[in-house]
PDB file of C-alpha atoms and ligand atoms in Angstrom:
ATOM      1  CA  MET A   1     167.866 -34.401  69.569  1.00 42.00           C
ATOM      2  CA  ASN A   2     169.433 -31.820  71.737  1.00 45.00           C
ATOM      3  CA  GLU A   3     169.431 -28.383  70.138  1.00 44.00           C
ATOM      4  CA  GLY A   4     172.805 -27.055  71.714  1.00 47.00           C
ATOM      5  CA  ASN A   5     171.454 -26.331  75.085  1.00 52.00           C
ATOM      6  CA  GLN A   6     173.767 -25.715  77.932  1.00 50.00           C
ATOM      7  CA  SER A   7     174.279 -29.302  79.026  1.00 58.00           C
ATOM      8  CA  SER A   8     175.212 -30.383  75.469  1.00 73.00           C
ATOM      9  CA  TRP A   9     178.401 -28.329  75.689  1.00 82.00           C
ATOM     10  CA  GLN A  10     179.345 -29.634  79.161  1.00 89.00           C
ATOM     11  CA  THR A  11     179.492 -33.108  78.216  1.00 94.00           C
ATOM     12  CA  LEU A  12     181.909 -34.740  75.599  1.00 96.00           C
ATOM     13  CA  VAL A  13     180.848 -38.225  74.029  1.00 97.00           C
ATOM     14  CA  ILE A  14     183.813 -40.270  73.087  1.00 97.00           C
ATOM     15  CA  ALA A  15     182.468 -41.962  69.991  1.00 97.00           C
ATOM     16  CA  THR A  16     184.201 -45.361  70.269  1.00 96.00           C
ATOM     17  CA  SER A  17     183.486 -48.857  71.558  1.00 94.00           C
ATOM     18  CA  ASN A  18     187.051 -49.504  72.242  1.00 95.00           C
ATOM     19  CA  LEU A  19     187.839 -49.639  75.974  1.00 94.00           C
ATOM     20  CA  GLY A  20     191.479 -49.101  75.456  1.00 95.00           C
ATOM     21  CA  LYS A  21     190.878 -45.869  73.664  1.00 96.00           C
ATOM     22  CA  ILE A  22     188.334 -44.754  76.397  1.00 94.00           C
ATOM     23  CA  ALA A  23     190.895 -45.405  79.089  1.00 93.00           C
ATOM     24  CA  GLU A  24     193.565 -43.098  77.006  1.00 96.00           C
ATOM     25  CA  PHE A  25     190.840 -40.408  76.580  1.00 96.00           C
ATOM     26  CA  ASN A  26     190.023 -40.326  80.212  1.00 93.00           C
ATOM     27  CA  THR A  27     193.639 -39.814  80.952  1.00 92.00           C
ATOM     28  CA  PHE A  28     194.098 -37.074  78.291  1.00 94.00           C
ATOM     29  CA  PHE A  29     191.085 -35.023  79.414  1.00 92.00           C
ATOM     30  CA  SER A  30     191.098 -35.455  83.198  1.00 88.00           C
ATOM     31  CA  SER A  31     191.896 -31.688  83.641  1.00 84.00           C
ATOM     32  CA  LEU A  32     189.078 -30.502  81.316  1.00 84.00           C
ATOM     33  CA  SER A  33     185.897 -29.257  82.893  1.00 83.00           C
ATOM     34  CA  LEU A  34     183.821 -31.582  80.671  1.00 89.00           C
ATOM     35  CA  ARG A  35     181.845 -34.662  81.676  1.00 92.00           C
ATOM     36  CA  ILE A  36     183.311 -37.527  79.670  1.00 93.00           C
ATOM     37  CA  VAL A  37     180.775 -40.300  78.597  1.00 94.00           C
ATOM     38  CA  LYS A  38     180.993 -43.302  76.415  1.00 93.00           C
ATOM     39  CA  GLN A  39     178.923 -43.539  73.083  1.00 95.00           C
ATOM     40  CA  PRO A  40     175.544 -45.297  73.540  1.00 93.00           C
ATOM     41  CA  GLN A  41     176.079 -49.239  74.105  1.00 92.00           C
ATOM     42  CA  GLY A  42     175.536 -51.480  71.199  1.00 91.00           C
ATOM     43  CA  LEU A  43     175.886 -48.796  68.488  1.00 92.00           C
ATOM     44  CA  GLU A  44     177.440 -50.173  65.447  1.00 91.00           C
ATOM     45  CA  ILE A  45     178.769 -47.718  62.672  1.00 93.00           C
ATOM     46  CA  ASN A  46     179.903 -48.916  59.159  1.00 93.00           C
ATOM     47  CA  GLU A  47     183.413 -47.590  58.512  1.00 95.00           C
ATOM     48  CA  THR A  48     183.087 -47.106  54.899  1.00 97.00           C
ATOM     49  CA  GLY A  49     185.810 -44.344  54.601  1.00 98.00           C
ATOM     50  CA  LYS A  50     188.885 -44.846  52.573  1.00 98.00           C
ATOM     51  CA  THR A  51     191.251 -42.893  55.135  1.00 98.00           C
ATOM     52  CA  PHE A  52     191.553 -42.723  58.965  1.00 98.00           C
ATOM     53  CA  ALA A  53     190.085 -39.013  58.813  1.00 98.00           C
ATOM     54  CA  GLN A  54     187.108 -40.044  56.804  1.00 98.00           C
ATOM     55  CA  ASN A  55     186.190 -42.817  59.170  1.00 98.00           C
ATOM     56  CA  ALA A  56     186.716 -40.594  62.185  1.00 98.00           C
ATOM     57  CA  ARG A  57     184.575 -37.969  60.738  1.00 98.00           C
ATOM     58  CA  LEU A  58     181.858 -40.513  59.896  1.00 98.00           C
ATOM     59  CA  LYS A  59     181.745 -41.939  63.598  1.00 98.00           C
ATOM     60  CA  ALA A  60     181.862 -38.494  65.314  1.00 98.00           C
ATOM     61  CA  LEU A  61     178.906 -37.373  63.053  1.00 98.00           C
ATOM     62  CA  ALA A  62     176.872 -40.414  63.667  1.00 97.00           C
ATOM     63  CA  VAL A  63     177.234 -40.067  67.508  1.00 98.00           C
ATOM     64  CA  ALA A  64     176.564 -36.397  67.658  1.00 97.00           C
ATOM     65  CA  LYS A  65     173.399 -36.863  65.499  1.00 96.00           C
ATOM     66  CA  LEU A  66     172.330 -39.640  67.882  1.00 96.00           C
ATOM     67  CA  THR A  67     173.160 -38.047  71.340  1.00 96.00           C
ATOM     68  CA  GLY A  68     172.879 -34.324  70.435  1.00 95.00           C
ATOM     69  CA  GLN A  69     176.134 -33.910  72.356  1.00 95.00           C
ATOM     70  CA  LEU A  70     179.636 -32.638  71.563  1.00 96.00           C
ATOM     71  CA  SER A  71     181.212 -35.798  70.022  1.00 97.00           C
ATOM     72  CA  LEU A  72     184.796 -36.851  69.537  1.00 98.00           C
ATOM     73  CA  ALA A  73     185.883 -39.954  67.383  1.00 98.00           C
ATOM     74  CA  ASP A  74     189.163 -41.522  66.845  1.00 98.00           C
ATOM     75  CA  ASP A  75     190.073 -43.609  63.903  1.00 98.00           C
ATOM     76  CA  SER A  76     193.407 -45.245  64.170  1.00 98.00           C
ATOM     77  CA  GLY A  77     195.688 -48.164  62.968  1.00 98.00           C
ATOM     78  CA  LEU A  78     198.929 -49.600  62.335  1.00 98.00           C
ATOM     79  CA  SER A  79     200.582 -49.169  58.871  1.00 98.00           C
ATOM     80  CA  ILE A  80     203.474 -51.477  58.101  1.00 98.00           C
ATOM     81  CA  HIS A  81     205.906 -50.628  55.300  1.00 98.00           C
ATOM     82  CA  ALA A  82     206.705 -54.035  54.081  1.00 98.00           C
ATOM     83  CA  LEU A  83     202.992 -54.908  53.931  1.00 98.00           C
ATOM     84  CA  GLY A  84     202.272 -51.942  51.563  1.00 98.00           C
ATOM     85  CA  GLY A  85     200.562 -50.066  54.511  1.00 98.00           C
ATOM     86  CA  ALA A  86     198.494 -52.825  55.883  1.00 98.00           C
ATOM     87  CA  PRO A  87     196.554 -53.295  58.052  1.00 98.00           C
ATOM     88  CA  GLY A  88     196.046 -49.425  57.985  1.00 98.00           C
ATOM     89  CA  ILE A  89     192.486 -48.575  58.287  1.00 98.00           C
ATOM     90  CA  TYR A  90     191.597 -52.435  58.538  1.00 98.00           C
ATOM     91  CA  SER A  91     193.521 -52.720  61.602  1.00 98.00           C
ATOM     92  CA  ALA A  92     190.431 -53.558  63.737  1.00 97.00           C
ATOM     93  CA  ARG A  93     189.206 -55.993  60.956  1.00 97.00           C
ATOM     94  CA  TYR A  94     192.493 -57.750  60.466  1.00 98.00           C
ATOM     95  CA  ALA A  95     191.402 -60.837  62.505  1.00 98.00           C
ATOM     96  CA  ASN A  96     188.855 -61.422  65.356  1.00 98.00           C
ATOM     97  CA  THR A  97     190.878 -60.860  68.438  1.00 98.00           C
ATOM     98  CA  ASP A  98     193.837 -58.748  69.508  1.00 97.00           C
ATOM     99  CA  GLN A  99     195.997 -61.990  69.845  1.00 98.00           C
ATOM    100  CA  GLU A 100     194.941 -63.074  66.332  1.00 98.00           C
ATOM    101  CA  ARG A 101     195.684 -59.660  64.837  1.00 98.00           C
ATOM    102  CA  ILE A 102     199.166 -59.811  66.305  1.00 98.00           C
ATOM    103  CA  ASN A 103     199.850 -63.294  65.330  1.00 98.00           C
ATOM    104  CA  ARG A 104     198.778 -62.441  61.668  1.00 98.00           C
ATOM    105  CA  VAL A 105     200.953 -59.416  61.666  1.00 98.00           C
ATOM    106  CA  LEU A 106     203.997 -61.432  62.782  1.00 98.00           C
ATOM    107  CA  GLN A 107     203.282 -64.139  60.350  1.00 98.00           C
ATOM    108  CA  GLU A 108     202.976 -61.898  57.435  1.00 98.00           C
ATOM    109  CA  LEU A 109     206.222 -60.122  58.342  1.00 98.00           C
ATOM    110  CA  VAL A 110     208.375 -63.386  58.461  1.00 97.00           C
ATOM    111  CA  PRO A 111     209.635 -63.071  54.922  1.00 97.00           C
ATOM    112  CA  PHE A 112     210.887 -59.340  55.502  1.00 97.00           C
ATOM    113  CA  ARG A 113     213.621 -57.650  57.130  1.00 97.00           C
ATOM    114  CA  ASN A 114     212.159 -54.226  57.097  1.00 98.00           C
ATOM    115  CA  ARG A 115     210.085 -53.919  60.125  1.00 98.00           C
ATOM    116  CA  GLU A 116     209.269 -50.017  59.827  1.00 98.00           C
ATOM    117  CA  ALA A 117     205.790 -49.162  60.817  1.00 98.00           C
ATOM    118  CA  ALA A 118     203.653 -46.206  61.897  1.00 98.00           C
ATOM    119  CA  PHE A 119     200.595 -45.742  64.139  1.00 98.00           C
ATOM    120  CA  CYS A 120     198.181 -42.940  63.055  1.00 98.00           C
ATOM    121  CA  SER A 121     195.319 -41.493  64.931  1.00 98.00           C
ATOM    122  CA  ALA A 122     192.761 -39.279  63.276  1.00 98.00           C
ATOM    123  CA  LEU A 123     190.456 -37.422  65.564  1.00 98.00           C
ATOM    124  CA  CYS A 124     187.204 -35.375  64.688  1.00 98.00           C
ATOM    125  CA  LEU A 125     185.356 -33.231  67.090  1.00 98.00           C
ATOM    126  CA  VAL A 126     181.685 -32.524  66.092  1.00 97.00           C
ATOM    127  CA  SER A 127     179.328 -30.054  67.758  1.00 95.00           C
ATOM    128  CA  PRO A 128     176.005 -30.916  69.439  1.00 94.00           C
ATOM    129  CA  GLN A 129     174.302 -29.483  66.289  1.00 94.00           C
ATOM    130  CA  GLY A 130     176.326 -31.785  63.962  1.00 96.00           C
ATOM    131  CA  ASP A 131     179.062 -29.360  62.667  1.00 96.00           C
ATOM    132  CA  VAL A 132     182.609 -30.739  62.141  1.00 98.00           C
ATOM    133  CA  LEU A 133     184.619 -28.564  64.498  1.00 97.00           C
ATOM    134  CA  VAL A 134     188.173 -29.913  64.483  1.00 98.00           C
ATOM    135  CA  GLU A 135     190.176 -32.508  62.562  1.00 98.00           C
ATOM    136  CA  VAL A 136     193.668 -33.406  63.618  1.00 98.00           C
ATOM    137  CA  GLU A 137     196.041 -36.326  63.121  1.00 98.00           C
ATOM    138  CA  GLY A 138     198.987 -37.797  65.145  1.00 98.00           C
ATOM    139  CA  ILE A 139     201.636 -40.206  63.918  1.00 98.00           C
ATOM    140  CA  CYS A 140     204.160 -42.336  65.858  1.00 98.00           C
ATOM    141  CA  GLU A 141     207.076 -44.012  63.906  1.00 98.00           C
ATOM    142  CA  GLY A 142     208.261 -47.385  65.037  1.00 98.00           C
ATOM    143  CA  VAL A 143     209.267 -50.842  64.285  1.00 98.00           C
ATOM    144  CA  ILE A 144     207.542 -54.330  64.646  1.00 98.00           C
ATOM    145  CA  VAL A 145     209.268 -56.553  67.083  1.00 98.00           C
ATOM    146  CA  ASP A 146     209.880 -60.317  66.694  1.00 97.00           C
ATOM    147  CA  GLU A 147     208.043 -61.389  69.869  1.00 97.00           C
ATOM    148  CA  PRO A 148     205.328 -59.412  71.838  1.00 98.00           C
ATOM    149  CA  ARG A 149     206.629 -57.703  74.725  1.00 98.00           C
ATOM    150  CA  GLY A 150     204.824 -56.022  77.708  1.00 98.00           C
ATOM    151  CA  ASN A 151     201.440 -56.131  79.371  1.00 98.00           C
ATOM    152  CA  ASN A 152     200.058 -52.649  79.251  1.00 98.00           C
ATOM    153  CA  GLY A 153     197.774 -50.880  76.710  1.00 96.00           C
ATOM    154  CA  PHE A 154     195.574 -52.730  74.081  1.00 97.00           C
ATOM    155  CA  GLY A 155     195.498 -53.916  70.591  1.00 98.00           C
ATOM    156  CA  TYR A 156     198.828 -54.026  68.755  1.00 98.00           C
ATOM    157  CA  ASP A 157     200.756 -52.494  71.752  1.00 98.00           C
ATOM    158  CA  PRO A 158     202.965 -55.480  72.594  1.00 98.00           C
ATOM    159  CA  ILE A 159     204.462 -55.557  69.020  1.00 98.00           C
ATOM    160  CA  PHE A 160     205.089 -51.966  68.423  1.00 98.00           C
ATOM    161  CA  GLU A 161     208.477 -50.470  69.655  1.00 98.00           C
ATOM    162  CA  VAL A 162     209.215 -46.800  69.581  1.00 98.00           C
ATOM    163  CA  LYS A 163     212.717 -46.812  68.424  1.00 88.00           C
ATOM    164  CA  SER A 164     214.064 -43.770  70.395  1.00 90.00           C
ATOM    165  CA  ILE A 165     213.387 -45.450  73.715  1.00 95.00           C
ATOM    166  CA  GLY A 166     213.387 -49.120  72.762  1.00 97.00           C
ATOM    167  CA  LEU A 167     210.248 -49.970  74.525  1.00 98.00           C
ATOM    168  CA  THR A 168     207.005 -51.425  72.938  1.00 98.00           C
ATOM    169  CA  PHE A 169     203.676 -49.416  73.814  1.00 98.00           C
ATOM    170  CA  ALA A 170     202.769 -52.364  76.024  1.00 98.00           C
ATOM    171  CA  GLU A 171     205.948 -51.867  78.068  1.00 98.00           C
ATOM    172  CA  MET A 172     205.442 -48.045  78.702  1.00 98.00           C
ATOM    173  CA  ASP A 173     203.536 -46.596  81.464  1.00 96.00           C
ATOM    174  CA  LYS A 174     200.496 -44.236  80.640  1.00 94.00           C
ATOM    175  CA  GLU A 175     202.635 -41.007  80.680  1.00 94.00           C
ATOM    176  CA  GLN A 176     205.067 -42.470  78.244  1.00 97.00           C
ATOM    177  CA  LYS A 177     202.637 -43.634  75.775  1.00 97.00           C
ATOM    178  CA  SER A 178     200.631 -40.393  76.181  1.00 96.00           C
ATOM    179  CA  SER A 179     203.477 -38.252  75.162  1.00 96.00           C
ATOM    180  CA  LEU A 180     204.993 -40.496  72.515  1.00 97.00           C
ATOM    181  CA  GLY A 181     201.998 -42.146  71.125  1.00 98.00           C
ATOM    182  CA  HIS A 182     199.905 -41.284  67.989  1.00 98.00           C
ATOM    183  CA  ARG A 183     196.832 -40.501  69.946  1.00 98.00           C
ATOM    184  CA  GLY A 184     198.542 -38.342  72.438  1.00 98.00           C
ATOM    185  CA  LYS A 185     200.179 -36.489  69.681  1.00 98.00           C
ATOM    186  CA  ALA A 186     196.739 -35.902  67.954  1.00 98.00           C
ATOM    187  CA  VAL A 187     195.097 -34.904  71.368  1.00 98.00           C
ATOM    188  CA  LYS A 188     198.079 -32.311  71.720  1.00 98.00           C
ATOM    189  CA  LYS A 189     196.907 -30.648  68.560  1.00 98.00           C
ATOM    190  CA  LEU A 190     193.198 -30.901  69.579  1.00 98.00           C
ATOM    191  CA  LEU A 191     193.305 -29.401  73.037  1.00 96.00           C
ATOM    192  CA  PRO A 192     194.209 -25.694  72.303  1.00 95.00           C
ATOM    193  CA  LYS A 193     191.350 -25.558  69.559  1.00 95.00           C
ATOM    194  CA  MET A 194     188.843 -27.390  71.926  1.00 93.00           C
ATOM    195  CA  SER A 195     189.787 -24.837  74.799  1.00 89.00           C
ATOM    196  CA  GLU A 196     189.111 -21.942  72.262  1.00 91.00           C
ATOM    197  CA  LEU A 197     185.832 -23.344  71.261  1.00 91.00           C
ATOM    198  CA  LEU A 198     184.824 -24.083  75.068  1.00 87.00           C
ATOM    199  CA  GLN A 199     185.782 -20.624  75.846  1.00 86.00           C
ATOM    200  CA  ALA A 200     183.638 -19.258  72.994  1.00 87.00           C
ATOM    201  CA  TYR A 201     180.750 -21.320  74.063  1.00 82.00           C
ATOM    202  CA  SER A 202     181.098 -20.028  77.774  1.00 79.00           C
ATOM    203  CA  MET A 203     180.987 -16.371  76.298  1.00 81.00           C
ATOM    204  CA  GLY A 204     177.635 -17.147  74.601  1.00 79.00           C
ATOM    205  CA  LYS A 205     178.888 -17.522  71.035  1.00 74.00           C
ATOM    206  CA  TYR A 206     177.102 -20.956  70.505  1.00 68.00           C
ATOM    207  CA  ASN A 207     173.947 -20.203  72.603  1.00 58.00           C
TER     208      ASN A 207
HETATM  209  P1  LIG B   1     186.006 -47.624  67.469  1.00 55.30           P
HETATM  210  O1  LIG B   1     185.814 -47.834  65.837  1.00 55.30           O
HETATM  211  O2  LIG B   1     184.725 -48.007  68.139  1.00 55.30           O
HETATM  212  O3  LIG B   1     186.779 -46.483  67.956  1.00 55.30           O
HETATM  213  P2  LIG B   1     187.826 -49.765  66.899  1.00 55.30           P
HETATM  214  O4  LIG B   1     188.679 -50.606  67.794  1.00 55.30           O
HETATM  215  O5  LIG B   1     187.080 -50.512  66.030  1.00 55.30           O
HETATM  216  O6  LIG B   1     186.866 -49.001  67.834  1.00 55.30           O
HETATM  217  P3  LIG B   1     189.314 -48.382  64.825  1.00 55.30           P
HETATM  218  O7  LIG B   1     188.362 -48.623  63.828  1.00 55.30           O
HETATM  219  O8  LIG B   1     190.159 -47.054  64.950  1.00 55.30           O
HETATM  220  O9  LIG B   1     188.767 -48.708  66.326  1.00 55.30           O
HETATM  221  O10 LIG B   1     190.588 -49.484  64.721  1.00 55.30           O
HETATM  222  C1  LIG B   1     191.753 -49.449  65.312  1.00 55.30           C
HETATM  223  C2  LIG B   1     192.602 -50.616  65.557  1.00 55.30           C
HETATM  224  O11 LIG B   1     193.875 -50.286  65.516  1.00 55.30           O
HETATM  225  C3  LIG B   1     192.032 -51.601  66.613  1.00 55.30           C
HETATM  226  O12 LIG B   1     192.284 -52.856  66.227  1.00 55.30           O
HETATM  227  C4  LIG B   1     193.058 -51.063  67.633  1.00 55.30           C
HETATM  228  O13 LIG B   1     193.339 -52.238  68.495  1.00 55.30           O
HETATM  229  C5  LIG B   1     194.380 -50.700  66.895  1.00 55.30           C
HETATM  230  N1  LIG B   1     194.951 -49.603  67.573  1.00 55.30           N
HETATM  231  C6  LIG B   1     194.646 -48.258  67.444  1.00 55.30           C
HETATM  232  N2  LIG B   1     195.311 -47.465  68.337  1.00 55.30           N
HETATM  233  C7  LIG B   1     196.016 -48.443  69.025  1.00 55.30           C
HETATM  234  C8  LIG B   1     197.008 -48.309  70.070  1.00 55.30           C
HETATM  235  O14 LIG B   1     197.234 -47.005  70.561  1.00 55.30           O
HETATM  236  N3  LIG B   1     197.549 -49.359  70.395  1.00 55.30           N
HETATM  237  C9  LIG B   1     197.296 -50.501  69.902  1.00 55.30           C
HETATM  238  N4  LIG B   1     196.530 -50.746  68.965  1.00 55.30           N
HETATM  239  C10 LIG B   1     195.882 -49.680  68.506  1.00 55.30           C
END
């Protein structure tokens, strides 16, 4: 375990195995003077929390403990009003593949006219020493469309339309999804706090 030495504050481990999230974080953090790395391969963390925030905390703490590095986790998902908030924190576990998860949602929504839904992203940043530093959430409201549209992004992106611009996440370019999406909104809250922490570190506060 790394006891908070210099290199541990110059690297940020993204505590996820989801390649779609990693691609988004690489874009969000491209201007930061931090080396962005993925969590160790093959790591499995049981998501036993009851909320997005609890699961994000669990993942970030596990990865910080394992790596001794600054660690950031995202727990996210799609909550659909007509389905009582499902799949919610079970979004990743709703079926085996992205295509099957999309099919299940569309099938379950057949009897309903109400297509309102929201994506949520909870982020948790944990220090190399294992302290929770920042917790934030971002939400994006939208509707579930009748047929998948678009080829960009990942997960449920082809069936989630942001009403204000009438495009699904999968029809948006990276910049549009970053500025309108749940993860981008959470990162917008995280960044100023992260800059403050890195500044404090560079002035020796965490040495
Ligand atoms: P990690 O736990 O390793 O981060 P995961 O995919 O299991 O990876 P979650 O437990 O947070 O991540 O589950 C999130 C689920 O919600 C997953 O099925 C995603 O595809 C979906 N999801 C989250 N954000 C999304 C987005 O921006 N667009 C489409 N689907 C998204």
